Amino acid sequence: MKQITITLLSMTLLVLTACQPKATLVHQTDEPFRSVYHHSPAQFWMNDPNGMFYDEASQLWHLYYQHNPFGTTWGPMHWAHATSSDLVHWEQHPIALEPDSIGTIFSGSIVIDRHNTAGFGENAIVAIFTQSEVCGQHQSIAYSLDGGMTFTKYAGNPVLKGNIADFRDPKVTWDELAGKWIMTLACQQEIRFYSSADLKSWDYESSFGTGLGAHGGVWECPELLKLQVTDAQSQMATEKYVLLVSINPGGPFGGSATQYFVGEWNGHCFTCTDTPDETKWLDYGKDNYSTFTWHNAPEGRIVSLGWMSNWQYAEVLPTVTFRSQNTIARELSLYTDDAGAYRVRVIPSPEFMALKGAKAHRLADVAIVELTLSGTESSVVTLSNDKGEKVMMNLDVHRRTFSMDRTASGDCSFSTEFAAHTTTPLFVKQDTYRVILFIDHCSIEAFDANGYWAMTNLVFPSEPYNKVEVEGGNATIYDVNI
Ligand code: FRU
């Protein structure tokens, strides 16, 4: 057994002097668990990311999100707004959408209406969102003629009235096959598809989900994506449709999680054609929910963001002036695993890989650790601090699993659901496994470097972890950046 220990503090000087800084992180600290390179609300409560779109004129990534401007727990939902030029640094803007007599503002999406189908103007930014009230949930729209900074609600709202309790989270895209706008909508434990020529009048197309996937809770935040898969031998790229569906509760480790289905879409209905008996998860940790992708991302990129929390304990996390942060942005595509099944490939967005070598204002502000672990001998990777708090990760080559144990990671006292051990199968056997860890003040995101799995877990250590140890498996820690 070989043991490697690296004390991050001593590596720091080495790395900072050896690397040319690529970016300077502006520290927005106000409390110890404020994330440094993850988006979090300036203050108060946040849940799902909403209405994300990229504006090519200003080269800004727009992010709206579920927000309660009156407190640090869930409440009357608004859409708050932030923009970024690099997905790492965010500027907070005034609230974009406020509740009205139709209801509070729940999750939804944004499209750029290039051909003025809705009549609000060419290239109008149109938001489609749920309004929730005591008697039900309805879909409404609003438009912006100033690049997404301010919105006017459509006078004819709601555009799709619901008469059931859970009828929400419209994600709209222009669909070439249908020649119309298609809306995916979560309705109790199924997904419904609606179509429209003008974003104002919507027709029911089909439903999906009965008897498929996980049904331990309500289905939320769906999105239909067209993803590419490249054949390893021929290098030929083909496309498949993937339906993302968040579920709460009913996730693999309790509480909320995002499942997905791989199949075909014909402009009217979605069919799960790939291993329909298996439930597939986008992330094998406890803290990645309501993943959506950016509309109009440059160069055809499929860039996603998830809310880095879990409804089991999101409202009692030990932060004071704000609650919640989002994951780092991740690029999605498809691969085929060793059994021939399609799976979503999840890779950290290049903007985050570029943080390696970033100049931090404080030690332990940015930590990205890359490891190469043996494919024939198991390894245990431990992150720890001087208080003895630790997170243990185990790559088990015999069981073919990677797991993360946060039961001794720091403060777990705020919820009995928090102390957890999460596991992912290693879907593709490799000669060596390269693992990338993104560590921020209260989170660890672990990725297989080839994108075969991702695992996101929150942690609340009483001081930052400053040591990485690897036991077994001929490990090489070949990059540590702080
Ligand atoms: C998911 C969700 C959505 C809903 C929003 C309300 O986290 O429950 O279904 O639109 O949060 O804040």
Short mmCIF file of C-alpha atoms and ligand atoms in Angstrom, two decimals:
data_model
loop_
_atom_site.label_atom_id
_atom_site.label_comp_id
_atom_site.label_asym_id
_atom_site.label_seq_id
_atom_site.Cartn_x
_atom_site.Cartn_y
_atom_site.Cartn_z
CA MET A 1 0.00 0.00 0.00
CA LYS A 2 1.34 3.35 -0.97
CA GLN A 3 0.27 6.46 0.90
CA ILE A 4 0.47 9.96 -0.42
CA THR A 5 -0.28 12.93 1.76
CA ILE A 6 -0.30 16.47 0.57
CA THR A 7 -0.76 19.36 2.88
CA LEU A 8 -2.55 21.94 0.83
CA LEU A 9 -0.99 24.87 2.67
CA SER A 10 2.52 23.97 1.61
CA MET A 11 1.43 23.30 -1.98
CA THR A 12 -0.15 26.71 -2.13
CA LEU A 13 2.98 28.77 -2.44
CA LEU A 14 4.41 26.37 -4.93
CA VAL A 15 1.37 26.48 -7.16
CA LEU A 16 0.75 30.18 -6.86
CA THR A 17 4.31 31.03 -7.80
CA ALA A 18 4.55 28.40 -10.53
CA CYS A 19 1.34 29.35 -12.33
CA GLN A 20 0.57 32.53 -14.16
CA PRO A 21 -2.71 33.73 -12.69
CA LYS A 22 -5.49 33.39 -15.24
CA ALA A 23 -8.21 35.11 -13.29
CA THR A 24 -8.63 37.09 -10.13
CA LEU A 25 -11.45 36.03 -7.86
CA VAL A 26 -13.25 38.84 -6.14
CA HIS A 27 -14.04 37.56 -2.69
CA GLN A 28 -17.65 38.24 -1.80
CA THR A 29 -17.27 36.81 1.68
CA ASP A 30 -19.59 37.63 4.50
CA GLU A 31 -19.68 34.33 6.33
CA PRO A 32 -17.53 31.18 6.38
CA PHE A 33 -19.81 29.05 4.19
CA ARG A 34 -20.22 31.62 1.42
CA SER A 35 -19.05 29.88 -1.76
CA VAL A 36 -16.29 31.58 -3.70
CA TYR A 37 -16.65 30.27 -7.22
CA HIS A 38 -20.25 29.07 -7.06
CA HIS A 39 -23.14 31.41 -7.67
CA SER A 40 -25.10 32.20 -4.50
CA PRO A 41 -27.71 34.91 -3.80
CA ALA A 42 -26.35 38.15 -2.35
CA GLN A 43 -28.83 37.63 0.47
CA PHE A 44 -31.90 35.62 1.49
CA TRP A 45 -33.30 32.42 0.04
CA MET A 46 -32.67 30.80 -3.36
CA ASN A 47 -33.84 27.57 -4.97
CA ASP A 48 -34.08 26.46 -8.64
CA PRO A 49 -32.17 28.23 -11.43
CA ASN A 50 -34.71 29.64 -13.91
CA GLY A 51 -34.90 31.27 -17.34
CA MET A 52 -31.22 30.91 -18.16
CA PHE A 53 -30.24 32.34 -21.55
CA TYR A 54 -27.08 33.61 -23.23
CA ASP A 55 -27.16 37.00 -24.93
CA GLU A 56 -24.67 37.10 -27.79
CA ALA A 57 -24.79 40.90 -28.16
CA SER A 58 -23.57 41.56 -24.61
CA GLN A 59 -21.88 38.13 -24.27
CA LEU A 60 -23.60 37.72 -20.93
CA TRP A 61 -24.94 34.57 -19.33
CA HIS A 62 -28.27 35.43 -17.69
CA LEU A 63 -29.41 33.51 -14.65
CA TYR A 64 -32.75 34.03 -12.92
CA TYR A 65 -33.63 32.02 -9.85
CA GLN A 66 -36.34 31.18 -7.34
CA HIS A 67 -35.98 33.75 -4.58
CA ASN A 68 -37.69 34.88 -1.41
CA PRO A 69 -36.58 38.50 -0.86
CA PHE A 70 -38.03 38.54 2.66
CA GLY A 71 -36.11 35.76 4.39
CA THR A 72 -33.70 32.84 4.33
CA THR A 73 -36.33 30.12 3.97
CA TRP A 74 -38.75 29.36 1.12
CA GLY A 75 -41.60 31.89 0.89
CA PRO A 76 -43.39 34.06 -1.70
CA MET A 77 -41.40 33.23 -4.79
CA HIS A 78 -39.93 35.89 -7.12
CA TRP A 79 -37.46 35.60 -9.99
CA ALA A 80 -34.18 37.22 -8.94
CA HIS A 81 -31.58 37.99 -11.61
CA ALA A 82 -27.81 37.83 -12.05
CA THR A 83 -25.47 37.99 -15.06
CA SER A 84 -21.97 36.77 -15.74
CA SER A 85 -19.45 37.04 -18.55
CA ASP A 86 -17.64 33.83 -17.55
CA LEU A 87 -20.06 31.71 -15.45
CA VAL A 88 -17.80 32.29 -12.41
CA HIS A 89 -18.21 35.95 -11.42
CA TRP A 90 -21.82 37.11 -11.04
CA GLU A 91 -23.39 40.52 -10.86
CA GLN A 92 -26.66 40.82 -8.99
CA HIS A 93 -29.51 42.82 -10.62
CA PRO A 94 -32.91 43.98 -9.37
CA ILE A 95 -35.68 41.39 -9.09
CA ALA A 96 -37.05 40.49 -12.52
CA LEU A 97 -40.53 39.12 -11.75
CA GLU A 98 -42.75 39.72 -8.73
CA PRO A 99 -45.95 37.99 -7.59
CA ASP A 100 -49.30 39.49 -8.66
CA SER A 101 -53.00 38.65 -8.32
CA ILE A 102 -52.53 35.46 -10.40
CA GLY A 103 -49.95 34.04 -8.01
CA THR A 104 -46.33 33.86 -6.91
CA ILE A 105 -43.63 33.22 -9.52
CA PHE A 106 -42.44 29.62 -9.67
CA SER A 107 -39.88 28.01 -11.98
CA GLY A 108 -39.80 28.43 -15.75
CA SER A 109 -37.68 29.28 -18.76
CA ILE A 110 -36.81 31.98 -21.28
CA VAL A 111 -36.64 31.99 -25.08
CA ILE A 112 -35.42 34.61 -27.53
CA ASP A 113 -38.34 35.14 -29.92
CA ARG A 114 -36.23 35.84 -33.03
CA HIS A 115 -39.15 35.93 -35.49
CA ASN A 116 -41.59 37.77 -33.27
CA THR A 117 -44.03 34.86 -33.07
CA ALA A 118 -45.62 36.34 -29.94
CA GLY A 119 -45.89 39.88 -31.31
CA PHE A 120 -43.86 41.51 -28.55
CA GLY A 121 -41.10 42.47 -31.01
CA GLU A 122 -38.31 40.84 -32.96
CA ASN A 123 -35.79 39.21 -30.61
CA ALA A 124 -37.99 39.88 -27.58
CA ILE A 125 -36.86 37.91 -24.54
CA VAL A 126 -39.93 35.95 -23.44
CA ALA A 127 -40.16 34.34 -20.00
CA ILE A 128 -42.61 31.45 -19.49
CA PHE A 129 -43.19 30.61 -15.82
CA THR A 130 -45.62 29.10 -13.36
CA GLN A 131 -47.83 31.27 -11.18
CA SER A 132 -48.92 29.48 -8.06
CA GLU A 133 -51.98 30.29 -5.96
CA VAL A 134 -54.19 28.47 -3.50
CA CYS A 135 -56.50 27.05 -6.16
CA GLY A 136 -53.89 25.82 -8.60
CA GLN A 137 -50.89 26.49 -10.78
CA HIS A 138 -50.98 28.30 -14.12
CA GLN A 139 -48.45 29.20 -16.81
CA SER A 140 -47.89 32.88 -17.60
CA ILE A 141 -45.56 34.83 -19.86
CA ALA A 142 -43.68 38.16 -19.68
CA TYR A 143 -41.43 39.90 -22.18
CA SER A 144 -38.32 42.02 -22.08
CA LEU A 145 -37.23 44.47 -24.75
CA ASP A 146 -34.05 45.49 -22.93
CA GLY A 147 -32.09 42.27 -23.06
CA GLY A 148 -33.63 40.61 -20.03
CA MET A 149 -33.13 43.41 -17.49
CA THR A 150 -36.82 44.35 -17.05
CA PHE A 151 -40.01 42.45 -17.92
CA THR A 152 -43.60 43.36 -18.74
CA LYS A 153 -46.19 40.73 -17.93
CA TYR A 154 -48.57 39.82 -20.78
CA ALA A 155 -52.05 41.24 -20.19
CA GLY A 156 -53.69 37.96 -21.24
CA ASN A 157 -52.08 35.86 -18.47
CA PRO A 158 -52.35 33.06 -17.60
CA VAL A 159 -51.71 31.45 -21.00
CA LEU A 160 -52.23 27.89 -19.73
CA LYS A 161 -54.54 27.41 -16.80
CA GLY A 162 -54.18 24.40 -14.55
CA ASN A 163 -56.75 22.71 -12.39
CA ILE A 164 -54.48 20.34 -10.49
CA ALA A 165 -52.17 21.01 -7.56
CA ASP A 166 -48.87 20.24 -9.31
CA PHE A 167 -48.86 21.73 -12.82
CA ARG A 168 -45.63 23.59 -13.21
CA ASP A 169 -42.10 24.44 -14.35
CA PRO A 170 -42.52 25.09 -18.12
CA LYS A 171 -39.32 24.69 -20.12
CA VAL A 172 -39.93 25.96 -23.65
CA THR A 173 -37.81 25.50 -26.80
CA TRP A 174 -38.37 25.96 -30.52
CA ASP A 175 -38.78 22.47 -31.95
CA GLU A 176 -37.73 21.90 -35.57
CA LEU A 177 -39.69 18.64 -35.86
CA ALA A 178 -42.94 20.20 -34.66
CA GLY A 179 -42.27 23.56 -36.32
CA LYS A 180 -43.62 25.09 -33.10
CA TRP A 181 -42.68 25.99 -29.57
CA ILE A 182 -42.76 22.94 -27.32
CA MET A 183 -43.31 23.19 -23.58
CA THR A 184 -42.37 20.42 -21.15
CA LEU A 185 -44.45 20.67 -18.00
CA ALA A 186 -44.36 18.66 -14.76
CA CYS A 187 -47.82 17.43 -13.74
CA GLN A 188 -47.83 15.41 -10.53
CA GLN A 189 -45.87 12.30 -11.52
CA GLU A 190 -45.80 12.68 -15.29
CA ILE A 191 -44.46 15.10 -17.89
CA ARG A 192 -46.85 16.73 -20.34
CA PHE A 193 -45.89 18.25 -23.68
CA TYR A 194 -47.76 21.27 -25.06
CA SER A 195 -47.21 23.09 -28.38
CA SER A 196 -47.76 26.67 -29.52
CA ALA A 197 -47.16 28.84 -32.57
CA ASP A 198 -47.12 32.11 -30.61
CA LEU A 199 -46.23 31.33 -26.95
CA LYS A 200 -49.72 32.53 -26.00
CA SER A 201 -52.05 29.72 -26.99
CA TRP A 202 -51.03 26.18 -26.02
CA ASP A 203 -52.30 22.76 -27.18
CA TYR A 204 -51.83 19.49 -25.33
CA GLU A 205 -49.67 17.01 -27.28
CA SER A 206 -48.86 14.02 -25.06
CA SER A 207 -47.87 12.71 -21.63
CA PHE A 208 -44.88 10.66 -20.53
CA GLY A 209 -43.84 8.78 -17.43
CA THR A 210 -46.44 6.29 -16.23
CA GLY A 211 -44.64 3.18 -15.01
CA LEU A 212 -41.18 4.53 -15.90
CA GLY A 213 -38.38 5.87 -13.70
CA ALA A 214 -38.61 6.76 -10.02
CA HIS A 215 -42.00 7.71 -8.55
CA GLY A 216 -41.18 8.24 -4.87
CA GLY A 217 -42.30 11.88 -5.06
CA VAL A 218 -43.61 14.67 -7.25
CA TRP A 219 -41.97 15.25 -10.68
CA GLU A 220 -40.60 18.75 -11.21
CA CYS A 221 -38.42 20.89 -13.50
CA PRO A 222 -38.41 18.82 -16.74
CA GLU A 223 -36.33 19.60 -19.81
CA LEU A 224 -36.15 17.86 -23.20
CA LEU A 225 -32.64 17.97 -24.68
CA LYS A 226 -31.07 16.80 -27.91
CA LEU A 227 -27.65 15.41 -26.99
CA GLN A 228 -24.84 14.05 -29.13
CA VAL A 229 -23.12 10.70 -28.73
CA THR A 230 -19.88 9.92 -30.55
CA ASP A 231 -19.18 6.29 -31.42
CA ALA A 232 -15.74 5.39 -30.00
CA GLN A 233 -14.75 3.28 -33.02
CA SER A 234 -16.12 5.19 -36.01
CA GLN A 235 -16.08 8.65 -34.37
CA MET A 236 -19.51 9.19 -35.94
CA ALA A 237 -21.80 11.48 -33.95
CA THR A 238 -25.50 10.69 -33.58
CA GLU A 239 -28.22 12.47 -31.63
CA LYS A 240 -30.63 11.18 -29.03
CA TYR A 241 -33.28 12.92 -27.00
CA VAL A 242 -32.91 13.08 -23.24
CA LEU A 243 -35.68 14.08 -20.85
CA LEU A 244 -34.43 15.45 -17.51
CA VAL A 245 -36.94 15.08 -14.67
CA SER A 246 -36.29 16.22 -11.10
CA ILE A 247 -38.07 14.29 -8.38
CA ASN A 248 -38.75 15.18 -4.75
CA PRO A 249 -38.63 13.10 -2.62
CA GLY A 250 -37.52 9.77 -4.13
CA GLY A 251 -33.85 10.47 -4.92
CA PRO A 252 -31.36 7.56 -4.59
CA PHE A 253 -29.97 8.83 -1.24
CA GLY A 254 -33.17 10.42 0.07
CA GLY A 255 -34.91 13.68 -0.78
CA SER A 256 -34.49 15.39 -4.12
CA ALA A 257 -32.49 14.34 -7.21
CA THR A 258 -32.62 14.51 -11.01
CA GLN A 259 -33.40 11.43 -13.09
CA TYR A 260 -33.32 11.24 -16.88
CA PHE A 261 -34.67 9.15 -19.74
CA VAL A 262 -32.96 8.52 -23.10
CA GLY A 263 -35.12 8.00 -26.17
CA GLU A 264 -36.84 9.44 -29.22
CA TRP A 265 -38.95 12.53 -29.83
CA ASN A 266 -41.11 12.88 -32.96
CA GLY A 267 -42.40 16.42 -32.51
CA HIS A 268 -45.41 15.23 -30.49
CA CYS A 269 -44.34 12.61 -28.00
CA PHE A 270 -41.28 11.32 -26.22
CA THR A 271 -40.59 7.58 -25.93
CA CYS A 272 -37.94 6.12 -23.65
CA THR A 273 -36.21 3.58 -25.91
CA ASP A 274 -32.97 3.01 -24.01
CA THR A 275 -33.01 0.65 -20.97
CA PRO A 276 -36.47 1.85 -19.87
CA ASP A 277 -36.42 -0.48 -16.85
CA GLU A 278 -33.50 1.34 -15.25
CA THR A 279 -33.73 4.66 -13.37
CA LYS A 280 -30.77 6.81 -14.40
CA TRP A 281 -29.51 9.69 -12.24
CA LEU A 282 -27.73 12.79 -13.46
CA ASP A 283 -25.68 13.07 -10.27
CA TYR A 284 -24.91 10.48 -7.61
CA GLY A 285 -24.63 12.88 -4.67
CA LYS A 286 -27.39 14.37 -2.50
CA ASP A 287 -27.08 17.99 -3.56
CA ASN A 288 -27.85 18.64 -7.20
CA TYR A 289 -31.47 19.42 -8.01
CA SER A 290 -33.60 21.09 -10.69
CA THR A 291 -30.93 21.09 -13.39
CA PHE A 292 -31.71 23.28 -16.42
CA THR A 293 -29.60 24.30 -19.42
CA TRP A 294 -28.92 27.73 -20.94
CA HIS A 295 -31.02 28.69 -23.95
CA ASN A 296 -28.88 29.98 -26.86
CA ALA A 297 -25.51 28.99 -25.36
CA PRO A 298 -22.65 29.84 -27.75
CA GLU A 299 -21.14 27.32 -30.20
CA GLY A 300 -23.94 24.81 -29.65
CA ARG A 301 -22.74 24.11 -26.11
CA ILE A 302 -25.19 22.41 -23.75
CA VAL A 303 -24.39 24.15 -20.47
CA SER A 304 -26.31 23.16 -17.37
CA LEU A 305 -26.67 24.39 -13.81
CA GLY A 306 -28.31 22.75 -10.80
CA TRP A 307 -29.42 24.00 -7.42
CA MET A 308 -26.79 22.63 -5.01
CA SER A 309 -29.08 21.56 -2.21
CA ASN A 310 -31.75 19.08 -1.19
CA TRP A 311 -35.28 19.83 -0.02
CA GLN A 312 -34.71 17.52 2.99
CA TYR A 313 -32.58 20.16 4.73
CA ALA A 314 -32.21 23.17 2.39
CA GLU A 315 -34.03 25.51 4.78
CA VAL A 316 -31.93 24.64 7.85
CA LEU A 317 -28.41 24.75 6.41
CA PRO A 318 -25.99 26.59 8.74
CA THR A 319 -25.66 29.84 6.79
CA VAL A 320 -26.99 33.10 8.21
CA THR A 321 -27.64 35.88 5.69
CA PHE A 322 -28.39 33.72 2.65
CA ARG A 323 -29.31 30.14 1.80
CA SER A 324 -28.16 27.96 -1.09
CA GLN A 325 -25.76 28.09 -3.99
CA ASN A 326 -25.73 26.56 -7.46
CA THR A 327 -23.38 23.87 -8.77
CA ILE A 328 -20.55 24.82 -11.11
CA ALA A 329 -21.75 24.92 -14.72
CA ARG A 330 -21.46 21.57 -16.48
CA GLU A 331 -21.52 20.55 -20.13
CA LEU A 332 -23.82 17.68 -21.09
CA SER A 333 -23.53 15.13 -23.90
CA LEU A 334 -24.01 11.33 -24.12
CA TYR A 335 -21.81 8.24 -24.02
CA THR A 336 -22.41 4.50 -24.14
CA ASP A 337 -21.38 2.50 -21.08
CA ASP A 338 -19.78 -0.98 -20.97
CA ALA A 339 -23.23 -2.61 -21.26
CA GLY A 340 -24.11 -0.50 -24.30
CA ALA A 341 -26.59 1.76 -22.49
CA TYR A 342 -26.68 5.51 -23.18
CA ARG A 343 -25.79 7.76 -20.28
CA VAL A 344 -25.42 11.50 -19.86
CA ARG A 345 -21.78 12.59 -19.86
CA VAL A 346 -21.21 15.43 -17.38
CA ILE A 347 -18.04 17.53 -17.65
CA PRO A 348 -17.13 20.72 -15.71
CA SER A 349 -17.51 23.71 -18.04
CA PRO A 350 -14.15 24.93 -19.42
CA GLU A 351 -14.61 28.21 -17.53
CA PHE A 352 -14.15 26.24 -14.30
CA MET A 353 -11.22 24.18 -15.52
CA ALA A 354 -9.62 27.55 -16.34
CA LEU A 355 -9.75 28.43 -12.64
CA LYS A 356 -6.76 26.22 -12.14
CA GLY A 357 -4.03 28.71 -11.47
CA ALA A 358 -6.50 31.41 -10.45
CA LYS A 359 -5.16 33.91 -7.96
CA ALA A 360 -7.13 33.63 -4.75
CA HIS A 361 -7.44 36.38 -2.17
CA ARG A 362 -7.23 33.90 0.66
CA LEU A 363 -5.93 30.36 1.14
CA ALA A 364 -8.46 27.60 0.56
CA ASP A 365 -10.62 29.86 -1.57
CA VAL A 366 -10.22 27.76 -4.69
CA ALA A 367 -9.28 24.12 -4.57
CA ILE A 368 -9.30 21.88 -7.58
CA VAL A 369 -7.63 18.52 -7.04
CA GLU A 370 -6.97 16.09 -9.87
CA LEU A 371 -6.04 12.51 -9.08
CA THR A 372 -5.15 9.47 -11.12
CA LEU A 373 -6.16 6.28 -9.37
CA SER A 374 -5.30 2.71 -10.29
CA GLY A 375 -7.79 0.63 -12.25
CA THR A 376 -6.65 -2.59 -10.54
CA GLU A 377 -6.23 -1.62 -6.87
CA SER A 378 -8.79 0.25 -4.78
CA SER A 379 -7.97 3.67 -3.32
CA VAL A 380 -9.25 5.79 -0.46
CA VAL A 381 -8.96 9.55 -0.83
CA THR A 382 -9.40 11.56 2.38
CA LEU A 383 -9.86 15.32 2.63
CA SER A 384 -9.37 16.56 6.17
CA ASN A 385 -8.66 19.56 8.37
CA ASP A 386 -6.73 20.08 11.61
CA LYS A 387 -9.92 19.53 13.63
CA GLY A 388 -10.06 15.91 12.41
CA GLU A 389 -13.11 16.55 10.25
CA LYS A 390 -12.92 14.56 7.07
CA VAL A 391 -14.60 13.39 3.89
CA MET A 392 -13.61 9.95 2.69
CA MET A 393 -13.89 8.89 -0.94
CA ASN A 394 -13.46 5.29 -1.95
CA LEU A 395 -12.78 4.06 -5.45
CA ASP A 396 -13.55 0.35 -5.20
CA VAL A 397 -12.30 -1.38 -8.34
CA HIS A 398 -13.80 -4.76 -7.30
CA ARG A 399 -17.33 -3.51 -6.70
CA ARG A 400 -16.78 -0.95 -9.45
CA THR A 401 -18.05 1.97 -7.37
CA PHE A 402 -16.95 5.41 -6.26
CA SER A 403 -18.41 6.62 -2.99
CA MET A 404 -18.23 9.65 -0.73
CA ASP A 405 -18.76 9.56 3.03
CA ARG A 406 -19.57 12.89 4.68
CA THR A 407 -20.70 11.49 8.02
CA ALA A 408 -17.62 13.04 9.75
CA SER A 409 -17.29 16.04 7.41
CA GLY A 410 -18.09 18.76 9.97
CA ASP A 411 -21.44 20.09 11.17
CA CYS A 412 -24.16 17.53 10.38
CA SER A 413 -26.27 18.41 13.42
CA PHE A 414 -28.90 20.58 11.71
CA SER A 415 -30.71 17.62 10.10
CA THR A 416 -30.78 13.87 10.66
CA GLU A 417 -30.92 13.48 6.85
CA PHE A 418 -27.57 15.22 6.28
CA ALA A 419 -24.91 12.70 7.36
CA ALA A 420 -24.72 10.53 4.25
CA HIS A 421 -22.71 8.12 2.20
CA THR A 422 -23.34 8.35 -1.55
CA THR A 423 -22.25 5.87 -4.23
CA THR A 424 -22.07 5.73 -8.01
CA PRO A 425 -21.36 2.73 -10.22
CA LEU A 426 -18.24 3.04 -12.41
CA PHE A 427 -20.14 2.64 -15.67
CA VAL A 428 -17.01 2.29 -17.80
CA LYS A 429 -14.02 0.19 -16.78
CA GLN A 430 -10.79 2.14 -17.22
CA ASP A 431 -7.08 1.28 -16.84
CA THR A 432 -6.69 4.26 -14.55
CA TYR A 433 -9.41 6.51 -13.17
CA ARG A 434 -8.93 10.25 -13.27
CA VAL A 435 -11.04 12.07 -10.70
CA ILE A 436 -11.44 15.84 -10.46
CA LEU A 437 -12.60 17.38 -7.19
CA PHE A 438 -13.95 20.94 -7.03
CA ILE A 439 -13.87 22.00 -3.39
CA ASP A 440 -15.43 25.25 -2.23
CA HIS A 441 -16.26 26.48 1.28
CA CYS A 442 -19.25 24.17 1.73
CA SER A 443 -19.26 21.76 -1.21
CA ILE A 444 -17.41 18.97 -2.95
CA GLU A 445 -18.17 18.14 -6.56
CA ALA A 446 -16.43 14.99 -7.78
CA PHE A 447 -16.25 14.17 -11.50
CA ASP A 448 -14.89 11.30 -13.49
CA ALA A 449 -12.59 13.23 -15.85
CA ASN A 450 -14.23 11.50 -18.83
CA GLY A 451 -17.64 12.56 -17.60
CA TYR A 452 -18.90 9.04 -16.80
CA TRP A 453 -20.37 10.13 -13.45
CA ALA A 454 -20.68 13.18 -11.19
CA MET A 455 -21.25 13.40 -7.44
CA THR A 456 -22.19 16.60 -5.60
CA ASN A 457 -22.32 16.86 -1.83
CA LEU A 458 -22.45 19.78 0.60
CA VAL A 459 -20.14 19.79 3.64
CA PHE A 460 -19.88 22.20 6.58
CA PRO A 461 -16.39 21.82 8.13
CA SER A 462 -15.56 24.11 11.07
CA GLU A 463 -12.42 25.11 9.19
CA PRO A 464 -11.44 24.46 5.55
CA TYR A 465 -9.98 21.10 4.67
CA ASN A 466 -6.23 21.54 4.17
CA LYS A 467 -5.00 18.03 3.52
CA VAL A 468 -5.52 15.39 0.81
CA GLU A 469 -4.38 11.84 1.55
CA VAL A 470 -4.56 8.89 -0.79
CA GLU A 471 -4.11 5.31 0.36
CA GLY A 472 -3.58 2.43 -2.04
CA GLY A 473 -3.94 2.27 -5.77
CA ASN A 474 -0.67 3.85 -6.91
CA ALA A 475 -2.26 7.24 -6.84
CA THR A 476 -0.85 10.35 -8.38
CA ILE A 477 -2.10 13.69 -7.24
CA TYR A 478 -1.05 15.51 -10.32
CA ASP A 479 -2.60 18.84 -9.82
CA VAL A 480 -3.59 20.83 -6.78
CA ASN A 481 -4.64 24.41 -7.17
CA ILE A 482 -5.64 26.65 -4.40
C1 FRU B 1 -38.52 22.65 -7.37
C2 FRU B 1 -39.76 23.49 -7.15
C3 FRU B 1 -40.47 23.71 -8.46
C4 FRU B 1 -41.25 24.97 -8.20
C5 FRU B 1 -40.30 25.74 -7.32
C6 FRU B 1 -41.00 26.57 -6.29
O1 FRU B 1 -37.52 22.86 -6.44
O2 FRU B 1 -40.60 22.87 -6.20
O3 FRU B 1 -41.26 22.62 -8.86
O4 FRU B 1 -41.58 25.66 -9.37
O5 FRU B 1 -39.47 24.79 -6.68
O6 FRU B 1 -40.10 27.38 -5.62
#
